[in-house]
N, C-alpha and C. Protein backbone atom coordinates (compact mmCIF):
# COMPACT_ATOMS: atom_id res chain seq x y z
N MET A 1 72.77 -196.90 -79.37
CA MET A 1 72.64 -196.18 -78.11
C MET A 1 73.75 -196.65 -77.18
N THR A 2 74.57 -195.74 -76.78
CA THR A 2 75.71 -196.06 -75.93
C THR A 2 75.26 -196.39 -74.51
N LYS A 3 75.70 -197.54 -74.02
CA LYS A 3 75.49 -197.89 -72.61
C LYS A 3 76.65 -198.79 -72.19
N ILE A 4 77.43 -198.29 -71.24
CA ILE A 4 78.62 -198.99 -70.77
C ILE A 4 78.45 -199.20 -69.27
N GLN A 5 78.62 -200.44 -68.80
CA GLN A 5 78.42 -200.71 -67.39
C GLN A 5 79.62 -201.43 -66.79
N TYR A 6 79.92 -201.09 -65.54
CA TYR A 6 80.97 -201.76 -64.78
C TYR A 6 80.62 -201.59 -63.31
N GLU A 7 80.52 -202.70 -62.60
CA GLU A 7 80.12 -202.68 -61.19
C GLU A 7 78.85 -201.84 -61.05
N ASN A 8 78.85 -200.82 -60.18
CA ASN A 8 77.64 -200.01 -59.97
C ASN A 8 77.65 -198.72 -60.81
N LEU A 9 78.55 -198.65 -61.79
CA LEU A 9 78.65 -197.47 -62.64
C LEU A 9 78.06 -197.74 -64.02
N THR A 10 77.37 -196.74 -64.55
CA THR A 10 76.81 -196.82 -65.90
C THR A 10 77.11 -195.51 -66.61
N ILE A 11 77.57 -195.62 -67.84
CA ILE A 11 77.70 -194.48 -68.74
C ILE A 11 76.68 -194.73 -69.84
N ARG A 12 75.80 -193.75 -70.06
CA ARG A 12 74.77 -193.94 -71.08
C ARG A 12 74.51 -192.64 -71.81
N GLN A 13 73.87 -192.79 -72.95
CA GLN A 13 73.48 -191.64 -73.76
C GLN A 13 72.61 -190.70 -72.92
N ALA A 14 72.91 -189.40 -72.97
CA ALA A 14 72.07 -188.41 -72.28
C ALA A 14 70.72 -188.34 -72.98
N GLU A 15 69.67 -188.23 -72.18
CA GLU A 15 68.30 -188.21 -72.68
C GLU A 15 67.59 -186.93 -72.22
N VAL A 16 66.42 -186.68 -72.79
CA VAL A 16 65.63 -185.51 -72.43
C VAL A 16 65.42 -185.45 -70.91
N ALA A 17 65.19 -186.59 -70.29
CA ALA A 17 64.94 -186.63 -68.84
C ALA A 17 66.15 -186.17 -68.02
N ASP A 18 67.34 -186.15 -68.63
CA ASP A 18 68.57 -185.74 -67.94
C ASP A 18 68.81 -184.23 -68.05
N ALA A 19 68.07 -183.55 -68.91
CA ALA A 19 68.35 -182.15 -69.23
C ALA A 19 68.28 -181.24 -68.01
N LYS A 20 67.35 -181.49 -67.11
CA LYS A 20 67.23 -180.62 -65.93
C LYS A 20 68.49 -180.70 -65.09
N GLN A 21 69.02 -181.91 -64.86
CA GLN A 21 70.23 -182.06 -64.07
C GLN A 21 71.45 -181.50 -64.79
N LEU A 22 71.55 -181.76 -66.09
CA LEU A 22 72.67 -181.22 -66.87
C LEU A 22 72.67 -179.69 -66.81
N ALA A 23 71.51 -179.08 -66.97
CA ALA A 23 71.42 -177.62 -66.91
C ALA A 23 71.85 -177.12 -65.53
N ALA A 24 71.43 -177.80 -64.48
CA ALA A 24 71.82 -177.39 -63.12
C ALA A 24 73.34 -177.44 -62.96
N TRP A 25 73.97 -178.52 -63.43
CA TRP A 25 75.42 -178.61 -63.33
C TRP A 25 76.09 -177.53 -64.18
N TRP A 26 75.64 -177.37 -65.42
CA TRP A 26 76.27 -176.43 -66.35
C TRP A 26 76.10 -174.99 -65.90
N ASN A 27 75.10 -174.71 -65.09
CA ASN A 27 74.87 -173.36 -64.58
C ASN A 27 75.57 -173.12 -63.24
N ASP A 28 76.21 -174.13 -62.71
CA ASP A 28 76.91 -174.05 -61.42
C ASP A 28 78.37 -173.68 -61.67
N GLY A 29 78.74 -172.47 -61.27
CA GLY A 29 80.10 -171.99 -61.50
C GLY A 29 81.15 -172.87 -60.84
N ALA A 30 80.83 -173.48 -59.70
CA ALA A 30 81.81 -174.36 -59.03
C ALA A 30 82.10 -175.60 -59.88
N VAL A 31 81.09 -176.10 -60.57
CA VAL A 31 81.26 -177.27 -61.44
C VAL A 31 81.98 -176.88 -62.73
N MET A 32 81.69 -175.70 -63.24
CA MET A 32 82.16 -175.31 -64.58
C MET A 32 83.42 -174.44 -64.60
N ALA A 33 83.92 -174.03 -63.44
CA ALA A 33 85.08 -173.12 -63.39
C ALA A 33 86.28 -173.67 -64.15
N HIS A 34 86.57 -174.97 -63.99
CA HIS A 34 87.74 -175.56 -64.65
C HIS A 34 87.66 -175.47 -66.17
N ALA A 35 86.43 -175.37 -66.68
CA ALA A 35 86.22 -175.29 -68.13
C ALA A 35 86.15 -173.84 -68.62
N GLY A 36 86.41 -172.90 -67.70
CA GLY A 36 86.44 -171.50 -68.09
C GLY A 36 85.14 -170.75 -67.85
N PHE A 37 84.22 -171.35 -67.09
CA PHE A 37 82.93 -170.72 -66.84
C PHE A 37 82.65 -170.62 -65.34
N PRO A 38 83.41 -169.75 -64.62
CA PRO A 38 83.21 -169.64 -63.17
C PRO A 38 81.84 -169.09 -62.79
N ASN A 39 81.11 -168.52 -63.74
CA ASN A 39 79.75 -168.06 -63.48
C ASN A 39 78.71 -169.04 -64.03
N GLY A 40 79.16 -170.21 -64.50
CA GLY A 40 78.25 -171.16 -65.13
C GLY A 40 77.92 -170.74 -66.55
N LEU A 41 77.17 -171.59 -67.24
CA LEU A 41 76.86 -171.32 -68.65
C LEU A 41 75.62 -170.46 -68.85
N GLY A 42 74.74 -170.41 -67.86
CA GLY A 42 73.52 -169.64 -68.03
C GLY A 42 72.61 -170.24 -69.09
N THR A 43 72.51 -171.56 -69.10
CA THR A 43 71.69 -172.25 -70.11
C THR A 43 70.36 -172.67 -69.50
N THR A 44 69.43 -173.03 -70.37
CA THR A 44 68.13 -173.49 -69.91
C THR A 44 67.99 -174.98 -70.20
N GLU A 45 67.04 -175.58 -69.53
CA GLU A 45 66.73 -176.99 -69.77
C GLU A 45 66.38 -177.20 -71.25
N GLU A 46 65.63 -176.27 -71.83
CA GLU A 46 65.22 -176.37 -73.23
C GLU A 46 66.44 -176.34 -74.15
N GLU A 47 67.40 -175.47 -73.84
CA GLU A 47 68.62 -175.40 -74.65
C GLU A 47 69.43 -176.68 -74.55
N VAL A 48 69.46 -177.26 -73.36
CA VAL A 48 70.17 -178.53 -73.18
C VAL A 48 69.51 -179.61 -74.04
N VAL A 49 68.18 -179.67 -74.01
CA VAL A 49 67.46 -180.67 -74.82
C VAL A 49 67.81 -180.50 -76.30
N LYS A 50 67.84 -179.26 -76.79
CA LYS A 50 68.17 -179.01 -78.19
C LYS A 50 69.59 -179.46 -78.53
N GLY A 51 70.48 -179.40 -77.54
CA GLY A 51 71.88 -179.76 -77.77
C GLY A 51 72.21 -181.22 -77.54
N LEU A 52 71.22 -182.02 -77.16
CA LEU A 52 71.48 -183.45 -76.96
C LEU A 52 71.97 -184.05 -78.27
N ARG A 53 73.00 -184.86 -78.19
CA ARG A 53 73.59 -185.44 -79.40
C ARG A 53 74.26 -186.75 -79.04
N ASN A 54 74.55 -187.52 -80.06
CA ASN A 54 75.36 -188.71 -79.87
C ASN A 54 76.68 -188.28 -79.26
N GLY A 55 77.16 -189.01 -78.29
CA GLY A 55 78.44 -188.68 -77.68
C GLY A 55 78.33 -187.84 -76.43
N LEU A 56 77.14 -187.29 -76.14
CA LEU A 56 76.92 -186.61 -74.87
C LEU A 56 76.35 -187.66 -73.92
N LEU A 57 77.11 -188.00 -72.91
CA LEU A 57 76.80 -189.13 -72.05
C LEU A 57 76.66 -188.67 -70.60
N VAL A 58 75.85 -189.39 -69.84
CA VAL A 58 75.76 -189.14 -68.41
C VAL A 58 76.33 -190.33 -67.66
N VAL A 59 76.77 -190.05 -66.43
CA VAL A 59 77.37 -191.06 -65.57
C VAL A 59 76.45 -191.29 -64.39
N GLU A 60 76.12 -192.55 -64.15
CA GLU A 60 75.29 -192.92 -63.00
C GLU A 60 76.09 -193.84 -62.09
N GLU A 61 75.92 -193.61 -60.78
CA GLU A 61 76.46 -194.53 -59.79
C GLU A 61 75.26 -195.03 -59.00
N SER A 62 75.04 -196.33 -59.03
CA SER A 62 73.87 -196.93 -58.37
C SER A 62 72.59 -196.16 -58.73
N ASP A 63 72.40 -195.91 -60.03
CA ASP A 63 71.21 -195.25 -60.59
C ASP A 63 71.05 -193.77 -60.21
N ARG A 64 72.07 -193.14 -59.63
CA ARG A 64 72.05 -191.71 -59.32
C ARG A 64 72.96 -190.99 -60.32
N LEU A 65 72.45 -189.94 -60.96
CA LEU A 65 73.28 -189.13 -61.86
C LEU A 65 74.36 -188.43 -61.05
N ILE A 66 75.62 -188.64 -61.44
CA ILE A 66 76.73 -188.03 -60.70
C ILE A 66 77.65 -187.20 -61.58
N GLY A 67 77.50 -187.31 -62.90
CA GLY A 67 78.39 -186.56 -63.77
C GLY A 67 78.08 -186.80 -65.23
N GLU A 68 79.00 -186.33 -66.05
CA GLU A 68 78.82 -186.45 -67.49
C GLU A 68 80.16 -186.67 -68.15
N CYS A 69 80.11 -187.22 -69.33
CA CYS A 69 81.30 -187.32 -70.16
C CYS A 69 80.85 -187.21 -71.61
N ASN A 70 81.80 -187.03 -72.49
CA ASN A 70 81.45 -186.88 -73.89
C ASN A 70 82.62 -187.30 -74.75
N TYR A 71 82.28 -187.59 -75.99
CA TYR A 71 83.32 -187.87 -76.98
C TYR A 71 82.82 -187.41 -78.33
N HIS A 72 83.77 -187.10 -79.20
CA HIS A 72 83.43 -186.84 -80.59
C HIS A 72 84.62 -187.22 -81.45
N ASN A 73 84.33 -187.47 -82.70
CA ASN A 73 85.35 -187.86 -83.66
C ASN A 73 86.16 -186.61 -84.01
N ALA A 74 87.42 -186.56 -83.55
CA ALA A 74 88.26 -185.39 -83.81
C ALA A 74 88.90 -185.47 -85.20
N SER A 75 89.26 -186.66 -85.61
CA SER A 75 89.80 -186.92 -86.94
C SER A 75 89.77 -188.43 -87.13
N ASP A 76 90.30 -188.90 -88.24
CA ASP A 76 90.21 -190.32 -88.55
C ASP A 76 90.84 -191.17 -87.43
N GLY A 77 90.01 -191.94 -86.73
CA GLY A 77 90.50 -192.83 -85.68
C GLY A 77 90.85 -192.16 -84.37
N VAL A 78 90.57 -190.86 -84.26
CA VAL A 78 90.91 -190.11 -83.05
C VAL A 78 89.63 -189.58 -82.40
N ALA A 79 89.46 -189.93 -81.12
CA ALA A 79 88.32 -189.43 -80.35
C ALA A 79 88.82 -188.40 -79.35
N GLU A 80 88.10 -187.28 -79.27
CA GLU A 80 88.38 -186.29 -78.22
C GLU A 80 87.34 -186.48 -77.13
N ILE A 81 87.79 -186.54 -75.88
CA ILE A 81 86.88 -186.82 -74.78
C ILE A 81 86.93 -185.72 -73.72
N GLY A 82 85.91 -185.73 -72.88
CA GLY A 82 85.85 -184.86 -71.71
C GLY A 82 85.06 -185.57 -70.64
N ILE A 83 85.29 -185.20 -69.38
CA ILE A 83 84.58 -185.83 -68.26
C ILE A 83 84.46 -184.82 -67.13
N LYS A 84 83.34 -184.90 -66.42
CA LYS A 84 83.14 -184.15 -65.18
C LYS A 84 82.38 -185.04 -64.21
N ILE A 85 82.96 -185.27 -63.04
CA ILE A 85 82.19 -185.85 -61.94
C ILE A 85 81.67 -184.63 -61.19
N CYS A 86 80.38 -184.38 -61.31
CA CYS A 86 79.79 -183.11 -60.88
C CYS A 86 79.35 -183.09 -59.42
N GLU A 87 79.00 -184.25 -58.90
CA GLU A 87 78.56 -184.32 -57.50
C GLU A 87 79.79 -184.40 -56.60
N THR A 88 79.95 -183.40 -55.72
CA THR A 88 81.18 -183.29 -54.93
C THR A 88 81.41 -184.50 -54.02
N ASP A 89 80.34 -185.14 -53.55
CA ASP A 89 80.54 -186.30 -52.68
C ASP A 89 81.03 -187.53 -53.45
N CYS A 90 81.09 -187.43 -54.76
CA CYS A 90 81.58 -188.53 -55.60
C CYS A 90 82.99 -188.27 -56.12
N GLN A 91 83.54 -187.13 -55.76
CA GLN A 91 84.90 -186.78 -56.20
C GLN A 91 85.93 -187.31 -55.21
N ASN A 92 87.14 -187.45 -55.69
CA ASN A 92 88.28 -187.87 -54.86
C ASN A 92 88.14 -189.26 -54.27
N ARG A 93 87.45 -190.14 -55.00
CA ARG A 93 87.38 -191.52 -54.53
C ARG A 93 87.50 -192.54 -55.66
N GLY A 94 88.13 -192.11 -56.75
CA GLY A 94 88.45 -193.03 -57.83
C GLY A 94 87.37 -193.26 -58.86
N VAL A 95 86.22 -192.60 -58.71
CA VAL A 95 85.12 -192.80 -59.65
C VAL A 95 85.49 -192.28 -61.05
N GLY A 96 86.11 -191.12 -61.12
CA GLY A 96 86.49 -190.55 -62.41
C GLY A 96 87.45 -191.44 -63.17
N ARG A 97 88.41 -192.02 -62.46
CA ARG A 97 89.37 -192.93 -63.10
C ARG A 97 88.65 -194.15 -63.67
N LYS A 98 87.70 -194.70 -62.91
CA LYS A 98 86.94 -195.87 -63.41
C LYS A 98 86.10 -195.50 -64.62
N VAL A 99 85.43 -194.34 -64.53
CA VAL A 99 84.58 -193.89 -65.64
C VAL A 99 85.42 -193.67 -66.90
N LEU A 100 86.56 -193.03 -66.74
CA LEU A 100 87.46 -192.84 -67.88
C LEU A 100 87.91 -194.18 -68.45
N SER A 101 88.27 -195.11 -67.60
CA SER A 101 88.66 -196.45 -68.07
C SER A 101 87.55 -197.10 -68.88
N MET A 102 86.33 -196.99 -68.38
CA MET A 102 85.18 -197.58 -69.08
C MET A 102 85.01 -196.94 -70.46
N LEU A 103 85.04 -195.61 -70.50
CA LEU A 103 84.83 -194.90 -71.76
C LEU A 103 85.96 -195.20 -72.74
N ILE A 104 87.20 -195.13 -72.27
CA ILE A 104 88.35 -195.36 -73.14
C ILE A 104 88.35 -196.78 -73.70
N SER A 105 88.09 -197.76 -72.84
CA SER A 105 88.01 -199.16 -73.31
C SER A 105 86.96 -199.30 -74.40
N TRP A 106 85.80 -198.69 -74.18
CA TRP A 106 84.71 -198.75 -75.15
C TRP A 106 85.12 -198.10 -76.47
N LEU A 107 85.78 -196.95 -76.39
CA LEU A 107 86.21 -196.26 -77.62
C LEU A 107 87.24 -197.09 -78.39
N PHE A 108 88.20 -197.69 -77.70
CA PHE A 108 89.18 -198.54 -78.39
C PHE A 108 88.49 -199.76 -79.02
N ARG A 109 87.51 -200.34 -78.32
CA ARG A 109 86.77 -201.49 -78.87
C ARG A 109 85.92 -201.09 -80.08
N ASN A 110 85.59 -199.81 -80.16
CA ASN A 110 84.72 -199.33 -81.24
C ASN A 110 85.47 -198.58 -82.33
N GLY A 111 86.73 -198.93 -82.52
CA GLY A 111 87.45 -198.49 -83.70
C GLY A 111 88.37 -197.29 -83.57
N TYR A 112 88.41 -196.67 -82.42
CA TYR A 112 89.33 -195.54 -82.26
C TYR A 112 90.72 -196.07 -81.93
N SER A 113 91.75 -195.38 -82.46
CA SER A 113 93.13 -195.80 -82.20
C SER A 113 93.87 -194.82 -81.30
N LYS A 114 93.29 -193.63 -81.12
CA LYS A 114 93.92 -192.62 -80.26
C LYS A 114 92.83 -191.82 -79.56
N ILE A 115 93.09 -191.47 -78.31
CA ILE A 115 92.18 -190.63 -77.52
C ILE A 115 92.94 -189.36 -77.17
N VAL A 116 92.31 -188.20 -77.36
CA VAL A 116 92.94 -186.94 -76.98
C VAL A 116 92.01 -186.17 -76.03
N LEU A 117 92.62 -185.33 -75.22
CA LEU A 117 91.86 -184.47 -74.31
C LEU A 117 92.76 -183.33 -73.89
N ASP A 118 92.14 -182.33 -73.28
CA ASP A 118 92.93 -181.26 -72.69
C ASP A 118 92.32 -180.91 -71.34
N THR A 119 93.12 -180.27 -70.51
CA THR A 119 92.65 -179.86 -69.20
C THR A 119 93.34 -178.57 -68.81
N ASN A 120 92.75 -177.87 -67.87
CA ASN A 120 93.35 -176.64 -67.37
C ASN A 120 94.66 -176.98 -66.67
N LEU A 121 95.68 -176.17 -66.88
CA LEU A 121 96.99 -176.40 -66.27
C LEU A 121 96.90 -176.45 -64.75
N THR A 122 95.94 -175.74 -64.18
CA THR A 122 95.79 -175.74 -62.72
C THR A 122 95.10 -177.00 -62.19
N ASN A 123 94.51 -177.80 -63.07
CA ASN A 123 93.78 -179.00 -62.65
C ASN A 123 94.75 -180.18 -62.52
N THR A 124 95.60 -180.11 -61.52
CA THR A 124 96.64 -181.13 -61.35
C THR A 124 96.04 -182.47 -60.94
N ARG A 125 94.90 -182.46 -60.26
CA ARG A 125 94.25 -183.72 -59.88
C ARG A 125 93.87 -184.51 -61.13
N ALA A 126 93.28 -183.83 -62.10
CA ALA A 126 92.91 -184.49 -63.35
C ALA A 126 94.15 -184.97 -64.10
N GLN A 127 95.19 -184.14 -64.13
CA GLN A 127 96.41 -184.54 -64.83
C GLN A 127 96.99 -185.83 -64.24
N HIS A 128 96.96 -185.95 -62.93
CA HIS A 128 97.45 -187.17 -62.28
C HIS A 128 96.64 -188.39 -62.73
N VAL A 129 95.32 -188.23 -62.80
CA VAL A 129 94.45 -189.32 -63.25
C VAL A 129 94.76 -189.69 -64.70
N TYR A 130 94.85 -188.70 -65.56
CA TYR A 130 95.13 -188.98 -66.97
C TYR A 130 96.46 -189.71 -67.14
N GLU A 131 97.47 -189.24 -66.46
CA GLU A 131 98.79 -189.87 -66.57
C GLU A 131 98.79 -191.28 -66.00
N SER A 132 97.99 -191.54 -64.95
CA SER A 132 97.90 -192.89 -64.39
C SER A 132 97.25 -193.87 -65.36
N LEU A 133 96.44 -193.35 -66.29
CA LEU A 133 95.78 -194.18 -67.29
C LEU A 133 96.67 -194.40 -68.53
N GLY A 134 97.81 -193.71 -68.58
CA GLY A 134 98.73 -193.88 -69.69
C GLY A 134 98.78 -192.73 -70.66
N PHE A 135 97.98 -191.67 -70.42
CA PHE A 135 98.02 -190.51 -71.30
C PHE A 135 99.41 -189.88 -71.26
N ARG A 136 99.82 -189.38 -72.40
CA ARG A 136 101.12 -188.71 -72.56
C ARG A 136 100.86 -187.23 -72.80
N LYS A 137 101.57 -186.39 -72.05
CA LYS A 137 101.46 -184.95 -72.22
C LYS A 137 102.10 -184.57 -73.56
N VAL A 138 101.32 -183.92 -74.42
CA VAL A 138 101.80 -183.55 -75.75
C VAL A 138 102.34 -182.12 -75.75
N ARG A 139 101.60 -181.21 -75.11
CA ARG A 139 102.05 -179.82 -75.06
C ARG A 139 101.34 -179.09 -73.94
N THR A 140 101.98 -178.01 -73.52
CA THR A 140 101.37 -177.08 -72.56
C THR A 140 101.16 -175.77 -73.31
N ASN A 141 99.96 -175.25 -73.22
CA ASN A 141 99.59 -174.02 -73.91
C ASN A 141 99.44 -172.90 -72.87
N ILE A 142 100.48 -172.08 -72.74
CA ILE A 142 100.49 -171.04 -71.70
C ILE A 142 99.68 -169.83 -72.17
N ASP A 143 98.79 -169.35 -71.28
CA ASP A 143 97.96 -168.17 -71.55
C ASP A 143 97.32 -168.24 -72.94
N SER A 144 96.72 -169.40 -73.25
CA SER A 144 96.22 -169.64 -74.61
C SER A 144 94.74 -169.33 -74.79
N TRP A 145 94.03 -169.07 -73.70
CA TRP A 145 92.62 -168.75 -73.83
C TRP A 145 92.16 -167.95 -72.62
N LYS A 146 91.02 -167.29 -72.76
CA LYS A 146 90.48 -166.48 -71.66
C LYS A 146 89.20 -167.12 -71.16
N ASP A 147 89.04 -167.15 -69.84
CA ASP A 147 87.79 -167.64 -69.27
C ASP A 147 86.73 -166.54 -69.39
N GLN A 148 85.53 -166.81 -68.90
CA GLN A 148 84.44 -165.86 -69.10
C GLN A 148 84.63 -164.56 -68.31
N LEU A 149 85.59 -164.55 -67.39
CA LEU A 149 85.90 -163.32 -66.66
C LEU A 149 87.03 -162.54 -67.34
N GLY A 150 87.52 -163.08 -68.47
CA GLY A 150 88.57 -162.42 -69.22
C GLY A 150 89.97 -162.72 -68.71
N GLN A 151 90.10 -163.69 -67.82
CA GLN A 151 91.41 -164.03 -67.28
C GLN A 151 92.09 -165.08 -68.15
N LEU A 152 93.35 -164.84 -68.46
CA LEU A 152 94.11 -165.79 -69.27
C LEU A 152 94.26 -167.12 -68.54
N GLN A 153 94.10 -168.19 -69.29
CA GLN A 153 94.20 -169.54 -68.75
C GLN A 153 95.18 -170.34 -69.60
N SER A 154 95.75 -171.36 -68.98
CA SER A 154 96.67 -172.25 -69.69
C SER A 154 96.09 -173.66 -69.66
N SER A 155 96.46 -174.45 -70.67
CA SER A 155 95.93 -175.81 -70.75
C SER A 155 97.04 -176.79 -71.10
N VAL A 156 96.74 -178.05 -70.88
CA VAL A 156 97.65 -179.14 -71.20
C VAL A 156 96.93 -180.09 -72.14
N ASP A 157 97.56 -180.45 -73.26
CA ASP A 157 97.01 -181.40 -74.22
C ASP A 157 97.61 -182.78 -73.94
N TYR A 158 96.75 -183.79 -73.96
CA TYR A 158 97.16 -185.17 -73.73
C TYR A 158 96.70 -186.05 -74.88
N GLU A 159 97.41 -187.18 -75.07
CA GLU A 159 96.96 -188.20 -76.01
C GLU A 159 97.28 -189.57 -75.45
N LEU A 160 96.49 -190.55 -75.90
CA LEU A 160 96.63 -191.93 -75.44
C LEU A 160 96.43 -192.86 -76.62
N VAL A 161 97.36 -193.80 -76.79
CA VAL A 161 97.19 -194.87 -77.78
C VAL A 161 96.96 -196.16 -77.00
N GLU A 162 96.30 -197.11 -77.64
CA GLU A 162 95.84 -198.30 -76.94
C GLU A 162 96.96 -199.06 -76.23
N LYS A 163 98.14 -199.15 -76.84
CA LYS A 163 99.22 -199.94 -76.23
C LYS A 163 99.69 -199.34 -74.90
N ASP A 164 99.45 -198.04 -74.68
CA ASP A 164 99.87 -197.38 -73.44
C ASP A 164 98.77 -197.32 -72.38
N PHE A 165 97.58 -197.78 -72.73
CA PHE A 165 96.42 -197.67 -71.84
C PHE A 165 96.54 -198.59 -70.63
N VAL A 166 96.39 -198.00 -69.43
CA VAL A 166 96.36 -198.73 -68.17
C VAL A 166 94.93 -198.69 -67.67
N SER A 167 94.20 -199.81 -67.79
CA SER A 167 92.78 -199.84 -67.43
C SER A 167 92.58 -200.02 -65.93
N TYR A 168 91.56 -199.36 -65.40
CA TYR A 168 91.19 -199.51 -63.99
C TYR A 168 89.84 -200.19 -63.84
N GLU A 169 89.42 -200.91 -64.88
CA GLU A 169 88.17 -201.66 -64.81
C GLU A 169 88.44 -202.98 -64.14
């Protein structure tokens, strides 16, 4: 069971008790727009419970749920990750950078040699955070996918190897 702690932040395995909050975030278009779902996912608490899996993690600050992150094995020694700080009052104050540092450190300690992720080309705030942690831009994918409104979107692929990692823990 994954549980990573640093100062007042905790990353832990998502549980059934978290499903109501996860569904609320995933159904909120403002939270999900960057991922291509400006109208939200339209999911139910029951569907979230069914989808709970290893690697789906929640982020707590002082025991309050503030966001989520996830990882999965993309290939041998490579983890693909994602993160959302969903509570707006917790954004723009370095929490995401700390959470990413915690998760990345844990993944490197647990056998991964490379971390990959992608983000929307318009999400320059996230790109700045990723690059500050040592991620290297691998490619830009122009008009490579459509959001739920049918609008073409572009993304940026990043990768990080342990020797380039700049930790903020």
